[in-house]
mmCIF file of C-alpha atoms in Angstrom:
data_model
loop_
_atom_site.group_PDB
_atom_site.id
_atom_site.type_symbol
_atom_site.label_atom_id
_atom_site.label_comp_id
_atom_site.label_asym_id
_atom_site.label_seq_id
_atom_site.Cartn_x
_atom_site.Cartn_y
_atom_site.Cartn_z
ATOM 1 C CA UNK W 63 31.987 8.003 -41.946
ATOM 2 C CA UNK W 64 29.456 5.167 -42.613
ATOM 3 C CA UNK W 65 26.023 5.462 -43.988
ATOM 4 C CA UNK W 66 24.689 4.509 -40.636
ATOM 5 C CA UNK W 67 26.617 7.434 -39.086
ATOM 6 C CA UNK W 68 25.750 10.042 -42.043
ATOM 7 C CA UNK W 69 21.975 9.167 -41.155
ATOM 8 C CA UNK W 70 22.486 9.438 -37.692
ATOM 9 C CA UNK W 71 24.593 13.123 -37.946
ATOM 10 C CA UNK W 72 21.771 14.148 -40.070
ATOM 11 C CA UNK W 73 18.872 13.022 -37.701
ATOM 12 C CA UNK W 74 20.345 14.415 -34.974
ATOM 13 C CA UNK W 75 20.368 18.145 -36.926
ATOM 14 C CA UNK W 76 17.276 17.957 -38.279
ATOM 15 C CA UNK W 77 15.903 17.359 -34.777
ATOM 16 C CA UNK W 78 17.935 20.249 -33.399
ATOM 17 C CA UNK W 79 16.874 22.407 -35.839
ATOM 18 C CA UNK W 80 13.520 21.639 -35.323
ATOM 19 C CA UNK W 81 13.569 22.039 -31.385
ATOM 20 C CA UNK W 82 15.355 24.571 -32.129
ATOM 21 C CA UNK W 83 12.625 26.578 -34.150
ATOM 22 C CA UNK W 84 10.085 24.860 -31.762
ATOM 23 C CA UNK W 85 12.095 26.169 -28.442
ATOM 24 C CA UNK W 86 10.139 29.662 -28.281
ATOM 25 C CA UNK W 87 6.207 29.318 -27.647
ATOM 26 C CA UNK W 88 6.030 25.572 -27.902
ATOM 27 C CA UNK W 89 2.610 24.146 -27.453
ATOM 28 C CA UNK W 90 1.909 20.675 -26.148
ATOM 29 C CA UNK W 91 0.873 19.212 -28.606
ATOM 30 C CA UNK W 92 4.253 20.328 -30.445
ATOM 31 C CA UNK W 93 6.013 18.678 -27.838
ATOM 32 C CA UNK W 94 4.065 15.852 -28.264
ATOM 33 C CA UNK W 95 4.257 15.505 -32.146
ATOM 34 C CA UNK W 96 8.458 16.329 -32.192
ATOM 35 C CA UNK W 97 8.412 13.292 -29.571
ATOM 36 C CA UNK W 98 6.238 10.980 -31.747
ATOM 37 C CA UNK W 99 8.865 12.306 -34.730
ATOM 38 C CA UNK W 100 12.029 11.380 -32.296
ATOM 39 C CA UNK W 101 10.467 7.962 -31.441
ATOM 40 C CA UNK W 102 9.408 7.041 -34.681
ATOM 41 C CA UNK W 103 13.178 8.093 -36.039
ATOM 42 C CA UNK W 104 14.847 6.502 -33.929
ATOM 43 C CA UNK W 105 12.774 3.254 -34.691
ATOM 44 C CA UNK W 106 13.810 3.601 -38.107
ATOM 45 C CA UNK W 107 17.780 4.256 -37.371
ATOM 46 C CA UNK W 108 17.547 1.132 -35.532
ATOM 47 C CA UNK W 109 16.346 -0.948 -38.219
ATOM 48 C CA UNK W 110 18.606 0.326 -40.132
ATOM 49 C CA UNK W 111 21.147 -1.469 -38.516
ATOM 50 C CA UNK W 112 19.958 -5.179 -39.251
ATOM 51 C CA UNK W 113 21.684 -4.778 -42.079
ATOM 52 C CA UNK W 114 24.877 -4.674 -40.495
ATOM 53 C CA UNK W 115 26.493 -7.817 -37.923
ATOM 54 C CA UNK W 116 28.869 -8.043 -35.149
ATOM 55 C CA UNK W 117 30.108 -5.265 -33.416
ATOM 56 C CA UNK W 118 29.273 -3.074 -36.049
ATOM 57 C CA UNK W 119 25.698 -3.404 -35.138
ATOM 58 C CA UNK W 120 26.191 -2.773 -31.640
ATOM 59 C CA UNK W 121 27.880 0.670 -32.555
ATOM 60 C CA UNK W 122 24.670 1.559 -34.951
ATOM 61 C CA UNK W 123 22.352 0.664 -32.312
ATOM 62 C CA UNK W 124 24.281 2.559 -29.371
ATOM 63 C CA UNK W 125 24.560 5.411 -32.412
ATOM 64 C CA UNK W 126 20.719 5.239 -32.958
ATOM 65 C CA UNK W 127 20.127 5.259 -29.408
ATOM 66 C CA UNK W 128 22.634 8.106 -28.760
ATOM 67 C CA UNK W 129 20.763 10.293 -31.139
ATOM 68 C CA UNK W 130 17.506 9.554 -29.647
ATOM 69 C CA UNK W 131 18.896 10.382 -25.917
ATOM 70 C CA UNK W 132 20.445 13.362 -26.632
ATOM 71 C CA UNK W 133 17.069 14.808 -29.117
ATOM 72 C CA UNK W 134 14.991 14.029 -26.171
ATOM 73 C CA UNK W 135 16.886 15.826 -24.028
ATOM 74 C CA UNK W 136 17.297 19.197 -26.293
ATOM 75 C CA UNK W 137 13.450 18.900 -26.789
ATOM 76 C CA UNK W 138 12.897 18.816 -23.293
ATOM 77 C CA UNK W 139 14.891 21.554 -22.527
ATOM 78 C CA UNK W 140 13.313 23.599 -25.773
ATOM 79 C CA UNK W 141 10.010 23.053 -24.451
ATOM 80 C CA UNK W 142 10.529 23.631 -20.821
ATOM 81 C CA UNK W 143 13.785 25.649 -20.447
ATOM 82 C CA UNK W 144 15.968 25.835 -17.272
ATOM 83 C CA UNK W 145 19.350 25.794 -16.056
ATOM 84 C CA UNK W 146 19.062 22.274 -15.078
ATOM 85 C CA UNK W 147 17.430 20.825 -18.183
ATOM 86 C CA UNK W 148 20.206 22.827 -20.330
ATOM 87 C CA UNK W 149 22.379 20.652 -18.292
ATOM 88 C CA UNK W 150 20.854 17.717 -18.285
ATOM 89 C CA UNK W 151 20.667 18.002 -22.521
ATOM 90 C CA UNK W 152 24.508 18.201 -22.079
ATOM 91 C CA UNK W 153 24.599 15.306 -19.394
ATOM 92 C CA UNK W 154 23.150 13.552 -22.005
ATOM 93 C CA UNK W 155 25.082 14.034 -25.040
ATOM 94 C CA UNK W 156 28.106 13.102 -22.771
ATOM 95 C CA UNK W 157 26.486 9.456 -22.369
ATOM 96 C CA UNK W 158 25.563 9.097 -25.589
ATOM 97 C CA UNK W 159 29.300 9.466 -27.235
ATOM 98 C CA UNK W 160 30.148 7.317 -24.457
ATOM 99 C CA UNK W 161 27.613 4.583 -25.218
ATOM 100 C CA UNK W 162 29.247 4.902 -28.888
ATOM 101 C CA UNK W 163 32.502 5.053 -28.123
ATOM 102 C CA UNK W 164 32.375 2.479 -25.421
ATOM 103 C CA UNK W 165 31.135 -0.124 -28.376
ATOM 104 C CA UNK W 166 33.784 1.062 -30.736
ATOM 105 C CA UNK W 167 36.252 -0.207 -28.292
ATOM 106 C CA UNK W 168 34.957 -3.790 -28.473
ATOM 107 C CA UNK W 169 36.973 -3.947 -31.913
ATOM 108 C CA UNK W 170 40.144 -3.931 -29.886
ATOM 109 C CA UNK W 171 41.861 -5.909 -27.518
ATOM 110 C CA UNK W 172 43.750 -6.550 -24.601
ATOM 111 C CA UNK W 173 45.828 -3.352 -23.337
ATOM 112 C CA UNK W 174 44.523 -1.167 -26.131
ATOM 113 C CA UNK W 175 41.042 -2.084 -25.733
ATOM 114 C CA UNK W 176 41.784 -1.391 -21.910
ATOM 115 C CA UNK W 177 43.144 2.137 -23.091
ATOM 116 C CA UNK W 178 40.288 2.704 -25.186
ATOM 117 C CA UNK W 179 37.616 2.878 -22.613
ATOM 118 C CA UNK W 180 39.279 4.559 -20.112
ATOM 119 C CA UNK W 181 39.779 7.498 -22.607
ATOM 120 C CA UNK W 182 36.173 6.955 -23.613
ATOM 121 C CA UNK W 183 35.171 6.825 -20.044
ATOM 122 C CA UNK W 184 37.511 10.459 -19.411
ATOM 123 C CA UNK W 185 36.043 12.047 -22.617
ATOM 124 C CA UNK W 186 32.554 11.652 -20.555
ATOM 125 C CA UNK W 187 33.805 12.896 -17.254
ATOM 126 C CA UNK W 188 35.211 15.634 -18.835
ATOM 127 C CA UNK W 189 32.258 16.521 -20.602
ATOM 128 C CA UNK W 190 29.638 15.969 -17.394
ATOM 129 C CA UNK W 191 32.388 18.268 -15.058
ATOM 130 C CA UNK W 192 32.210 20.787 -17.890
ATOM 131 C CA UNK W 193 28.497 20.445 -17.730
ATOM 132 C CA UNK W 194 28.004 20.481 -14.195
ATOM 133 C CA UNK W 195 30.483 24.172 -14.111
ATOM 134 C CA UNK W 196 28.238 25.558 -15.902
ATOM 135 C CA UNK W 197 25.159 24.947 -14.419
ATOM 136 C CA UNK W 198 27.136 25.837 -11.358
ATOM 137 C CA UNK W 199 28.322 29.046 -12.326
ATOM 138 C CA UNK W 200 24.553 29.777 -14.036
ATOM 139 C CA UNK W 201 22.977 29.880 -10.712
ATOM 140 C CA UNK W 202 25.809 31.580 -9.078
ATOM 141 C CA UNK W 203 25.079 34.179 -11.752
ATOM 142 C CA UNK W 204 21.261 34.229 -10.941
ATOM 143 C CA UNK W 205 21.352 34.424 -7.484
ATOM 144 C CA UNK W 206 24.112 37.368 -7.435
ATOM 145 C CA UNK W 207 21.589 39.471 -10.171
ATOM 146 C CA UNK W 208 19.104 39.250 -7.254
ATOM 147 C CA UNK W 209 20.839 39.612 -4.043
ATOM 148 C CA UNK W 210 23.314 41.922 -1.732
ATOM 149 C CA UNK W 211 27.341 42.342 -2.399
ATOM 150 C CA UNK W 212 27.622 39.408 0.221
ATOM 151 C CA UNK W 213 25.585 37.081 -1.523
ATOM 152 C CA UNK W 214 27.738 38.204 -4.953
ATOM 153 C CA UNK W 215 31.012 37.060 -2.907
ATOM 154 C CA UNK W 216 29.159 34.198 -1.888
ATOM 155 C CA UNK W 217 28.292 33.353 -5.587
ATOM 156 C CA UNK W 218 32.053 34.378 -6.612
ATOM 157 C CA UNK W 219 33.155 31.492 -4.866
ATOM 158 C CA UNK W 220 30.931 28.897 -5.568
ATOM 159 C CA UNK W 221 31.977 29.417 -9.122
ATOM 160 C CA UNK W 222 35.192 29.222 -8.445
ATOM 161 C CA UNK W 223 34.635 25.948 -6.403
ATOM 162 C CA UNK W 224 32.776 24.441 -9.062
ATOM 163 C CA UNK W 225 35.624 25.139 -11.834
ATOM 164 C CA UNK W 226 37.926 23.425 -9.147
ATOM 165 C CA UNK W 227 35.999 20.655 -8.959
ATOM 166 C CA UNK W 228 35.654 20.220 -12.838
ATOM 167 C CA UNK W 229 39.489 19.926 -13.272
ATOM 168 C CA UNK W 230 39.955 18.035 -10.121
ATOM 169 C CA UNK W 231 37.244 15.076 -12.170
ATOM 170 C CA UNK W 232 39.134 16.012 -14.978
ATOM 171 C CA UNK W 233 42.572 15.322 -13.949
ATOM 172 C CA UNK W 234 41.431 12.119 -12.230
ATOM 173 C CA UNK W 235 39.858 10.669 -15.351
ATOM 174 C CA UNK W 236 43.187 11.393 -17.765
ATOM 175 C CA UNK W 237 45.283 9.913 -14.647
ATOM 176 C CA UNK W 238 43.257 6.756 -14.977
ATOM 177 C CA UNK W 239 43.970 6.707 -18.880
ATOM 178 C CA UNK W 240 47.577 7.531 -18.437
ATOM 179 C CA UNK W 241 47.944 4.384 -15.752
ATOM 180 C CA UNK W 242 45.913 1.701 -18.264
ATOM 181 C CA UNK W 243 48.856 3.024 -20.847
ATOM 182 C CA UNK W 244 51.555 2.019 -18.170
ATOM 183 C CA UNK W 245 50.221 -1.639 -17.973
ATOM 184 C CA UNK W 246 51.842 -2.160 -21.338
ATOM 185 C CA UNK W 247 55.041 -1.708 -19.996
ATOM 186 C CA UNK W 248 57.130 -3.432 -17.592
ATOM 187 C CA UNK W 249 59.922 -3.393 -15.219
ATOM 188 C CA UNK W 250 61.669 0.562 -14.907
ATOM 189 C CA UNK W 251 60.354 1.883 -17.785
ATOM 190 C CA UNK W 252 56.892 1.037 -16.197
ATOM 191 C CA UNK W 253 57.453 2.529 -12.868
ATOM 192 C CA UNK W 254 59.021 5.662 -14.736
ATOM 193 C CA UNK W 255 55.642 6.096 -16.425
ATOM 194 C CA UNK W 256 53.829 5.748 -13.630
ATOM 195 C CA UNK W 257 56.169 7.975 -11.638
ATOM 196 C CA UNK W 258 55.240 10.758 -14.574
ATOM 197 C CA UNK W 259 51.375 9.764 -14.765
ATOM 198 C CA UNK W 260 51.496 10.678 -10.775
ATOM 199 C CA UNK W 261 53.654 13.547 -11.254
ATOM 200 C CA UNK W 262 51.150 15.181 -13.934
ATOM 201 C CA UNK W 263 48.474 14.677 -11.865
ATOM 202 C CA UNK W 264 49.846 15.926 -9.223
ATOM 203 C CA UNK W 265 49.246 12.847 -7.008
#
């Protein structure tokens, strides 16, 4: 792990510690001075990257960036909290190790590059399906604490719906990573992968 990196890991648990401490009886103008803080550090990670060139300063910035999403979003969340903005703090860590992973991949290239994003890009959707479950089965939860043994079976089955349709984004995103690793192949031994990439998937 780089400097860049160690700065950025560290950034991003100082700010969760403070939301974190900040999450119960936050005032406004605690909102508004952790967002000044998360600006203003952000400004600085980012400048800390001049230093670097090439792709490596594209991965700083996207890390710098990353950092700054995802603290926004858990400060949010601290100072307002919901179902939705606990999922929308996920939502956002998802894109942010996408952003950075994304511009890691522009060190490779041809097939692997190829390879690279589409596992970066099924990392995410696995991440956002996860996220989106849960909010899921949170308000299925909710609404069967308040309502009649009908509206509990109703709930039941949403949750299981939305766990279906986590795996079913799931599946879908590692099918399109196990396909990009079948272009590297040719002839029988790529239509045998491909034959098994369907055949896990179920397709």
């Amino acid at each position: 792990m780089n400097r860049i990196q160690m700065n950025a890991l560290a950034l991003a648990v100082s700010l969760g510690f403070s939301a974190g401490a900040m999450a119960e009886n936050m005032s406004k103008a605690d909102y508004s001075t952790a967002k000044d803080k998360i600006a203003a550090e952000y400004k600085s990670g980012k400048a800390a990257c001049n230093s670097l060139s090439a792709n490596a300063k594209d991965v700083c910035v996207a890390q710098a960036k990353g950092v700054q999403k995802v603290a926004r979003a858990d400060l949010d969340a601290s100072y307002k909290p919901s179902t939705k903005a606990h999922y929308e703090a996920l939502v956002a860590k998802a894109e942010a190790d996408y952003g950075v992973a994304r511009e890691k991949c522009d060190d490779l290239s041809g097939n692997a590059k190829d390879v690279c994003v589409k596992e970066a890009k099924a990392a995410e959707t696995t991440a956002k399906a996860d996220a989106k479950a849960q909010m899921k089965t949170a308000n299925a939860n909710a609404s069967a604490k308040e309502t009649s043994s009908d509206a509990r079976s109703k709930a039941s089955s949403e949750k299981a719906d939305a766990r279906k349709d986590a795996t079913a984004d799931k599946v879908d995103a590692q099918y399109a990573v196990a396909k990009e690793k079948c272009d590297a192949m040719a002839g029988a031994a790529k239509d045998d992968c491909l034959a098994k990439a369907k055949a896990s998937a179920g397709k």
